[in-house]
Short mmCIF file of C-alpha atoms and ligand atoms in Angstrom, two decimals:
data_model
loop_
_atom_site.label_atom_id
_atom_site.label_comp_id
_atom_site.label_asym_id
_atom_site.label_seq_id
_atom_site.Cartn_x
_atom_site.Cartn_y
_atom_site.Cartn_z
CA MET X 135 0.00 0.00 0.00
CA VAL X 136 1.40 3.40 -0.96
CA THR X 137 1.38 5.97 1.82
CA ASP X 138 3.22 8.96 0.36
CA THR X 139 1.77 12.40 0.27
CA LEU X 140 1.30 14.31 -2.96
CA LYS X 141 4.26 16.38 -4.04
CA TYR X 142 2.04 19.26 -5.07
CA ALA X 143 -1.03 20.91 -3.60
CA PRO X 144 -3.94 20.46 -5.99
CA ARG X 145 -6.30 23.40 -6.04
CA VAL X 146 -10.03 23.22 -5.40
CA GLY X 147 -11.72 23.41 -8.79
CA THR X 148 -9.11 21.26 -10.57
CA ALA X 149 -10.85 19.07 -13.15
CA ILE X 150 -10.54 15.37 -12.34
CA ASP X 151 -8.64 14.50 -15.55
CA ARG X 152 -6.00 17.08 -14.74
CA PHE X 153 -5.83 15.85 -11.14
CA ILE X 154 -5.36 12.25 -12.26
CA ALA X 155 -2.57 13.33 -14.63
CA GLN X 156 -0.83 15.30 -11.87
CA ASP X 157 -1.22 12.41 -9.44
CA GLN X 158 0.47 10.12 -11.96
CA ILE X 159 3.61 12.29 -11.86
CA ASN X 160 3.98 11.22 -8.21
CA SER X 161 4.39 7.56 -9.17
CA LYS X 162 7.88 7.18 -10.52
CA HIS X 163 7.24 4.12 -12.66
CA ALA X 164 3.71 4.95 -13.78
CA VAL X 165 3.05 4.46 -17.47
CA GLY X 166 -0.49 5.80 -17.39
CA ASP X 167 -2.47 2.56 -17.09
CA LEU X 168 -3.91 3.38 -13.66
CA SER X 169 -4.75 6.89 -14.81
CA GLN X 170 -6.64 5.46 -17.79
CA LEU X 171 -8.44 2.95 -15.59
CA LEU X 172 -9.52 5.74 -13.22
CA ARG X 173 -10.78 7.74 -16.20
CA ASP X 174 -12.77 4.69 -17.34
CA ILE X 175 -14.40 4.50 -13.91
CA VAL X 176 -15.13 8.23 -14.01
CA LEU X 177 -16.89 7.90 -17.36
CA ALA X 178 -18.93 4.85 -16.28
CA SER X 179 -19.99 6.68 -13.13
CA LYS X 180 -21.29 9.62 -15.17
CA ILE X 181 -23.36 7.29 -17.33
CA ILE X 182 -24.79 5.56 -14.25
CA ASN X 183 -25.50 8.94 -12.69
CA ARG X 184 -27.57 9.78 -15.76
CA GLU X 185 -29.50 6.49 -15.50
CA ILE X 186 -30.15 7.04 -11.79
CA ASN X 187 -31.51 10.51 -12.43
CA LYS X 188 -34.02 8.98 -14.84
CA ALA X 189 -35.04 6.20 -12.47
CA GLY X 190 -38.45 7.64 -11.58
CA LEU X 191 -39.30 8.27 -15.22
CA THR X 192 -38.25 5.03 -16.82
CA ASP X 193 -39.08 2.35 -14.27
CA ILE X 194 -35.47 1.26 -13.86
CA ASP X 195 -35.89 1.20 -10.12
CA SER X 196 -37.90 -1.97 -9.85
CA SER X 197 -36.79 -5.49 -9.08
CA THR X 198 -35.59 -7.90 -11.79
CA GLY X 199 -37.32 -10.71 -9.91
CA VAL X 200 -34.05 -12.60 -9.51
CA SER X 201 -31.48 -12.75 -6.72
CA ASN X 202 -27.78 -11.93 -6.84
CA PRO X 203 -25.09 -14.34 -5.54
CA GLN X 204 -25.82 -13.08 -2.00
CA ASP X 205 -29.46 -14.15 -2.39
CA GLU X 206 -30.58 -10.52 -2.31
CA ASP X 207 -33.16 -8.94 -4.55
CA GLN X 208 -31.47 -7.67 -7.70
CA LYS X 209 -32.77 -4.35 -8.99
CA ARG X 210 -32.69 -3.39 -12.64
CA LEU X 211 -30.34 -0.54 -11.77
CA ASP X 212 -27.95 -3.04 -10.10
CA MET X 213 -27.67 -4.78 -13.45
CA ILE X 214 -27.40 -1.56 -15.46
CA ALA X 215 -24.55 -0.37 -13.22
CA HIS X 216 -22.86 -3.78 -13.38
CA ALA X 217 -23.09 -3.81 -17.19
CA ARG X 218 -21.77 -0.25 -17.50
CA PHE X 219 -18.69 -0.98 -15.44
CA LEU X 220 -18.12 -4.23 -17.31
CA ARG X 221 -18.16 -2.33 -20.56
CA ALA X 222 -15.71 0.24 -19.18
CA PHE X 223 -13.27 -2.49 -18.12
CA PHE X 224 -13.65 -4.60 -21.27
CA LYS X 225 -13.19 -1.65 -23.62
CA GLY X 226 -10.72 0.29 -21.48
CA LYS X 227 -8.32 -2.68 -21.65
CA LYS X 228 -6.56 -1.85 -18.37
CA VAL X 229 -8.27 -4.59 -16.34
CA CYS X 230 -7.72 -8.31 -16.90
CA ALA X 231 -10.41 -9.58 -14.50
CA LEU X 232 -12.99 -8.31 -12.06
CA ILE X 233 -15.32 -9.48 -9.35
CA SER X 234 -18.68 -7.87 -8.79
CA GLU X 235 -21.41 -8.20 -6.22
CA GLU X 236 -23.71 -9.02 -9.12
CA ALA X 237 -21.73 -11.99 -10.50
CA GLU X 238 -21.08 -15.33 -8.83
CA ASP X 239 -17.72 -15.98 -10.50
CA LEU X 240 -14.86 -13.80 -11.50
CA ILE X 241 -15.24 -12.16 -14.90
CA LEU X 242 -12.41 -12.37 -17.40
CA THR X 243 -12.11 -9.41 -19.74
CA GLY X 244 -9.74 -11.13 -22.15
CA ASN X 245 -7.27 -8.27 -21.67
CA ASN X 246 -4.60 -10.62 -20.36
CA ASP X 247 -1.87 -8.06 -20.94
CA ALA X 248 -3.46 -5.74 -18.38
CA LYS X 249 -1.88 -5.59 -14.95
CA TYR X 250 -4.90 -4.51 -12.88
CA ILE X 251 -7.85 -6.34 -11.35
CA VAL X 252 -10.93 -4.68 -9.88
CA ALA X 253 -13.45 -5.60 -7.17
CA ILE X 254 -16.69 -3.64 -7.45
CA ASP X 255 -20.07 -3.12 -5.84
CA PRO X 256 -21.66 -1.45 -8.87
CA LEU X 257 -24.71 -0.17 -6.97
CA ASP X 258 -24.57 0.08 -3.22
CA GLY X 259 -27.72 0.68 -1.21
CA SER X 260 -30.01 -0.60 -3.93
CA SER X 261 -32.98 -0.90 -1.56
CA ASN X 262 -32.93 2.91 -1.58
CA ILE X 263 -33.35 3.29 -5.36
CA ASP X 264 -37.14 3.16 -5.21
CA VAL X 265 -37.32 5.98 -2.68
CA ASN X 266 -34.91 8.49 -4.19
CA VAL X 267 -32.32 8.21 -1.42
CA SER X 268 -28.53 8.36 -1.96
CA ILE X 269 -26.89 5.27 -3.43
CA GLY X 270 -23.32 4.55 -4.47
CA THR X 271 -20.63 2.57 -6.25
CA ILE X 272 -17.60 1.14 -4.42
CA PHE X 273 -14.39 -0.04 -6.13
CA SER X 274 -10.97 -1.48 -5.26
CA ILE X 275 -8.05 -1.75 -7.66
CA TYR X 276 -5.19 -4.25 -7.18
CA HIS X 277 -2.23 -5.47 -9.14
CA ARG X 278 -2.81 -8.99 -10.41
CA LYS X 279 -0.64 -11.67 -8.80
CA SER X 280 -0.38 -13.92 -11.87
CA PRO X 281 2.10 -13.15 -14.65
CA ILE X 282 1.06 -10.59 -17.25
CA GLY X 283 -0.14 -12.35 -20.39
CA SER X 284 -1.65 -15.33 -18.54
CA GLU X 285 -5.32 -15.87 -17.73
CA PRO X 286 -6.13 -14.53 -14.26
CA THR X 287 -7.83 -16.73 -11.66
CA VAL X 288 -9.70 -16.28 -8.38
CA GLU X 289 -6.30 -16.52 -6.65
CA ASP X 290 -5.44 -13.09 -8.06
CA PHE X 291 -8.20 -11.61 -5.90
CA LEU X 292 -7.28 -13.27 -2.63
CA GLN X 293 -5.14 -10.36 -1.49
CA LYS X 294 -5.28 -8.35 1.68
CA GLY X 295 -6.90 -4.95 1.54
CA GLU X 296 -3.58 -3.37 2.41
CA ASP X 297 -2.37 -4.36 -1.06
CA GLN X 298 -4.90 -2.10 -2.79
CA VAL X 299 -3.40 0.23 -5.37
CA ALA X 300 -6.40 2.55 -5.33
CA ALA X 301 -9.93 2.58 -3.97
CA GLY X 302 -12.90 4.84 -4.19
CA TYR X 303 -16.60 5.35 -4.22
CA VAL X 304 -19.20 7.38 -6.02
CA GLN X 305 -22.14 8.79 -4.14
CA TYR X 306 -25.16 9.57 -6.27
CA GLY X 307 -27.09 12.02 -4.12
CA SER X 308 -28.20 15.62 -3.85
CA SER X 309 -24.99 16.12 -5.75
CA THR X 310 -22.86 13.35 -7.18
CA MET X 311 -19.39 12.91 -5.74
CA LEU X 312 -16.44 10.69 -6.52
CA VAL X 313 -13.99 10.12 -3.67
CA TYR X 314 -10.79 8.15 -4.14
CA THR X 315 -7.31 7.47 -2.91
CA THR X 316 -4.17 6.08 -4.50
CA GLY X 317 -2.49 5.97 -1.09
CA ARG X 318 -1.55 9.63 -1.11
CA GLY X 319 -4.49 11.08 0.74
CA VAL X 320 -8.20 11.12 0.02
CA TYR X 321 -9.68 13.48 -2.56
CA GLY X 322 -13.30 14.25 -3.26
CA PHE X 323 -14.68 15.52 -6.56
CA THR X 324 -18.15 16.89 -7.22
CA LEU X 325 -19.90 16.45 -10.55
CA GLU X 326 -20.92 19.72 -12.21
CA PRO X 327 -23.99 18.42 -14.05
CA SER X 328 -24.19 21.14 -16.68
CA LEU X 329 -20.56 20.49 -17.72
CA GLY X 330 -20.64 16.74 -17.09
CA GLU X 331 -17.30 17.01 -15.33
CA TYR X 332 -16.02 16.30 -11.83
CA PHE X 333 -14.04 19.04 -10.10
CA LEU X 334 -11.95 18.79 -6.94
CA SER X 335 -14.15 20.01 -4.10
CA HIS X 336 -12.73 18.18 -1.06
CA PRO X 337 -8.89 18.07 -1.07
CA ILE X 338 -7.08 15.92 1.51
CA ILE X 339 -10.16 14.77 3.41
CA LYS X 340 -9.54 14.03 7.09
CA ILE X 341 -12.02 12.22 9.33
CA PRO X 342 -12.43 14.09 12.62
CA ASN X 343 -10.67 12.05 15.30
CA GLU X 344 -13.69 12.16 17.54
CA GLY X 345 -17.35 12.24 16.57
CA SER X 346 -20.87 12.07 17.91
CA ILE X 347 -22.74 10.17 15.20
CA TYR X 348 -23.35 6.43 15.32
CA SER X 349 -24.78 4.51 12.39
CA VAL X 350 -26.19 1.04 12.95
CA ASN X 351 -29.38 -0.80 12.08
CA ASP X 352 -31.01 -0.43 15.47
CA GLY X 353 -33.85 -2.75 14.48
CA TYR X 354 -31.43 -5.67 14.92
CA PHE X 355 -30.53 -4.63 18.50
CA ASN X 356 -31.85 -7.86 20.04
CA LYS X 357 -29.78 -9.93 17.60
CA PHE X 358 -26.48 -8.23 18.47
CA SER X 359 -23.93 -9.54 20.98
CA PRO X 360 -24.00 -8.16 24.55
CA GLU X 361 -20.85 -6.13 23.79
CA ILE X 362 -22.43 -4.38 20.83
CA GLN X 363 -25.63 -3.85 22.80
CA SER X 364 -23.58 -2.22 25.59
CA TYR X 365 -21.86 0.05 23.08
CA ILE X 366 -25.18 1.14 21.59
CA LYS X 367 -26.51 1.85 25.10
CA TYR X 368 -23.39 3.94 25.68
CA CYS X 369 -24.19 5.91 22.49
CA HIS X 370 -27.70 6.49 23.87
CA GLU X 371 -26.32 7.69 27.21
CA GLN X 372 -23.99 10.07 25.42
CA GLN X 373 -26.94 11.27 23.35
CA PHE X 374 -25.00 10.68 20.14
CA LYS X 375 -26.90 11.34 16.95
CA ALA X 376 -28.32 8.19 15.34
CA ARG X 377 -28.00 8.36 11.55
CA TYR X 378 -28.57 5.31 9.34
CA ILE X 379 -29.42 5.57 5.68
CA GLY X 380 -28.94 1.93 4.70
CA SER X 381 -26.55 2.89 1.90
CA LEU X 382 -23.09 2.15 3.23
CA VAL X 383 -21.48 4.71 0.92
CA ALA X 384 -23.74 7.50 2.13
CA ASP X 385 -23.45 6.52 5.80
CA PHE X 386 -19.67 6.31 5.51
CA HIS X 387 -19.38 9.56 3.56
CA ARG X 388 -21.38 11.55 6.11
CA ASN X 389 -19.42 10.12 9.03
CA MET X 390 -16.10 10.78 7.28
CA LEU X 391 -16.94 14.45 6.83
CA LYS X 392 -18.65 15.01 10.19
CA GLY X 393 -17.05 12.47 12.53
CA GLY X 394 -18.81 9.28 13.47
CA ILE X 395 -18.80 5.50 13.45
CA TYR X 396 -20.61 2.99 11.22
CA LEU X 397 -21.29 -0.48 12.61
CA TYR X 398 -22.48 -3.61 10.84
CA PRO X 399 -22.03 -6.26 13.53
CA PRO X 400 -22.74 -9.97 13.22
CA THR X 401 -26.34 -10.99 13.83
CA LYS X 402 -27.85 -14.42 14.38
CA LYS X 403 -28.84 -14.47 10.70
CA HIS X 404 -25.50 -13.17 9.42
CA GLN X 405 -22.71 -14.56 11.59
CA LEU X 406 -20.13 -12.43 9.76
CA GLY X 407 -22.39 -9.46 9.35
CA LYS X 408 -23.64 -8.51 5.93
CA ILE X 409 -20.99 -6.26 4.43
CA ARG X 410 -18.78 -7.82 1.76
CA LEU X 411 -15.05 -7.69 2.38
CA MET X 412 -13.74 -7.56 -1.16
CA TYR X 413 -15.95 -4.88 -2.66
CA GLU X 414 -17.31 -2.94 0.30
CA SER X 415 -15.19 -3.07 3.48
CA ASN X 416 -11.70 -3.05 1.97
CA ALA X 417 -12.18 0.01 -0.22
CA LEU X 418 -13.77 2.04 2.56
CA ALA X 419 -11.15 0.85 5.07
CA PHE X 420 -8.36 2.04 2.76
CA ILE X 421 -10.07 5.41 2.41
CA ALA X 422 -10.79 5.64 6.16
CA GLU X 423 -7.16 4.96 7.09
CA GLN X 424 -5.89 7.39 4.47
CA ALA X 425 -8.19 10.00 6.02
CA GLY X 426 -6.86 9.29 9.53
CA GLY X 427 -9.71 7.01 10.62
CA GLN X 428 -9.85 3.31 11.39
CA ALA X 429 -11.68 0.19 10.23
CA THR X 430 -11.81 -3.12 12.08
CA ASP X 431 -13.83 -6.32 12.09
CA GLY X 432 -13.55 -6.33 15.89
CA GLN X 433 -10.48 -8.57 15.87
CA GLN X 434 -8.11 -6.98 13.41
CA ARG X 435 -7.76 -4.16 10.90
CA ILE X 436 -10.02 -4.80 7.94
CA LEU X 437 -7.02 -4.25 5.65
CA GLN X 438 -5.15 -7.17 7.26
CA ILE X 439 -7.83 -9.79 6.72
CA ASP X 440 -6.55 -12.61 4.51
CA PRO X 441 -9.50 -13.39 2.24
CA THR X 442 -10.45 -16.95 1.38
CA SER X 443 -13.31 -16.34 -1.03
CA ILE X 444 -14.40 -13.49 -3.27
CA HIS X 445 -17.85 -12.90 -1.79
CA GLN X 446 -16.93 -13.31 1.87
CA ARG X 447 -18.44 -11.03 4.47
CA SER X 448 -16.88 -9.31 7.46
CA PRO X 449 -18.21 -7.42 10.43
CA LEU X 450 -17.43 -3.74 9.89
CA TYR X 451 -16.74 -0.98 12.39
CA ILE X 452 -15.39 2.08 10.63
CA GLY X 453 -14.98 5.80 11.13
CA SER X 454 -13.42 8.27 13.54
CA SER X 455 -10.29 6.85 15.11
CA LYS X 456 -11.17 7.51 18.75
CA MET X 457 -14.67 6.12 18.34
CA VAL X 458 -13.38 2.89 16.80
CA ASP X 459 -10.76 2.60 19.57
CA HIS X 460 -13.39 3.14 22.20
CA LEU X 461 -15.74 0.57 20.68
CA THR X 462 -13.03 -2.09 20.91
CA THR X 463 -12.79 -1.57 24.69
CA PHE X 464 -16.27 -3.13 24.97
CA TRP X 465 -14.94 -6.60 24.06
P1 AHG U 14 -26.09 -3.50 -1.51
O1 AHG U 14 -27.23 -2.62 -1.90
O2 AHG U 14 -24.87 -3.29 -2.37
O3 AHG U 14 -26.46 -4.95 -1.37
O4 AHG U 14 -25.56 -3.03 -0.06
C1 AHG U 14 -26.47 -2.82 0.96
C2 AHG U 14 -25.72 -2.84 2.26
C3 AHG U 14 -25.13 -1.50 2.67
O5 AHG U 14 -25.06 -0.54 1.70
C4 AHG U 14 -26.02 -1.05 3.79
O6 AHG U 14 -25.31 -0.30 4.73
C5 AHG U 14 -26.56 -2.33 4.34
O7 AHG U 14 -26.63 -3.21 3.26
C6 AHG U 14 -27.91 -2.16 4.95
O8 AHG U 14 -28.30 -3.38 5.46
P2 AHG U 14 -29.56 -3.52 6.46
O9 AHG U 14 -30.77 -3.23 5.65
O10 AHG U 14 -29.46 -4.92 6.94
O11 AHG U 14 -29.34 -2.52 7.57
MN1 MN U 15 -23.33 -2.68 -1.17
MN1 MN U 16 -24.68 -3.53 -4.47
#
């Protein structure tokens, strides 16, 4: 994982293409492949943003009637977003394989000369599509482990989160933002809809060390462990603000800017929680740490978990550093 800082101070208002180009100068051996891959993600996100904005008009919000590999209702927009990113990675030629929440197996792009692999949650918070509430996209980029030129396998993806080359998310909301890191700080860009371009709006994002927001699905209180129940009672005693959207991206984004903690603990139904390690937790953990926050599964840093399967879940406790530290004293 790269942990340098940028060698220049990008100005608010810098267009994302220019920012990506400047960021590339900081990587000595960069040949431009990562920059191109990031631009491909940027373009796909703009297309998805357009589809989301039409959701109410064109009935793309409703269910497809089938389930994804996690046995969850698949929305039409889940599939549209999945297909858009696939197209970006197939045609962009910088990705040799990807895993997606919406596909059981890894997907080979045929670009075996590409050195990057991607893990993606194309549409996060899809239960919120129908009700016009913020949703997102989450992505992680890694170097492949197998030799360039060969056909990638699942093994390529079984890497720790700390090996991520870059990670980011898009939040489609009252305005659309793309936030990402290449290990040199976290940068947030806001889409200017009339220009169709993202501009740097949030340089070097830092999570407040301390916060007073807690985000958890309180309806599951009785299914949580006694330790988690005690922590939630502590939040009540402190009169922390309860904020839970049910779109991880949006809950994380708010807490990162304002200071807070997001919890998705194990429940009786989901012994490892619900959040997926490879295309939800890892990307946000990388961003959280780069912004000075923390992310743990209760036992270890999220980024140190050694994955054994591509769709595995992990408990997730993420956000302001002191809040995460304090939570772990309840065990
Ligand atoms: P997805 O829509 O990609 O399946 O993710 C939904 C996730 C996450 O975004 C959210 O925080 C969580 O599910 C909400 O789960 P509950 O409804 O169980 O609280
Ligand atoms: Mn998700
Ligand atoms: Mn999803």
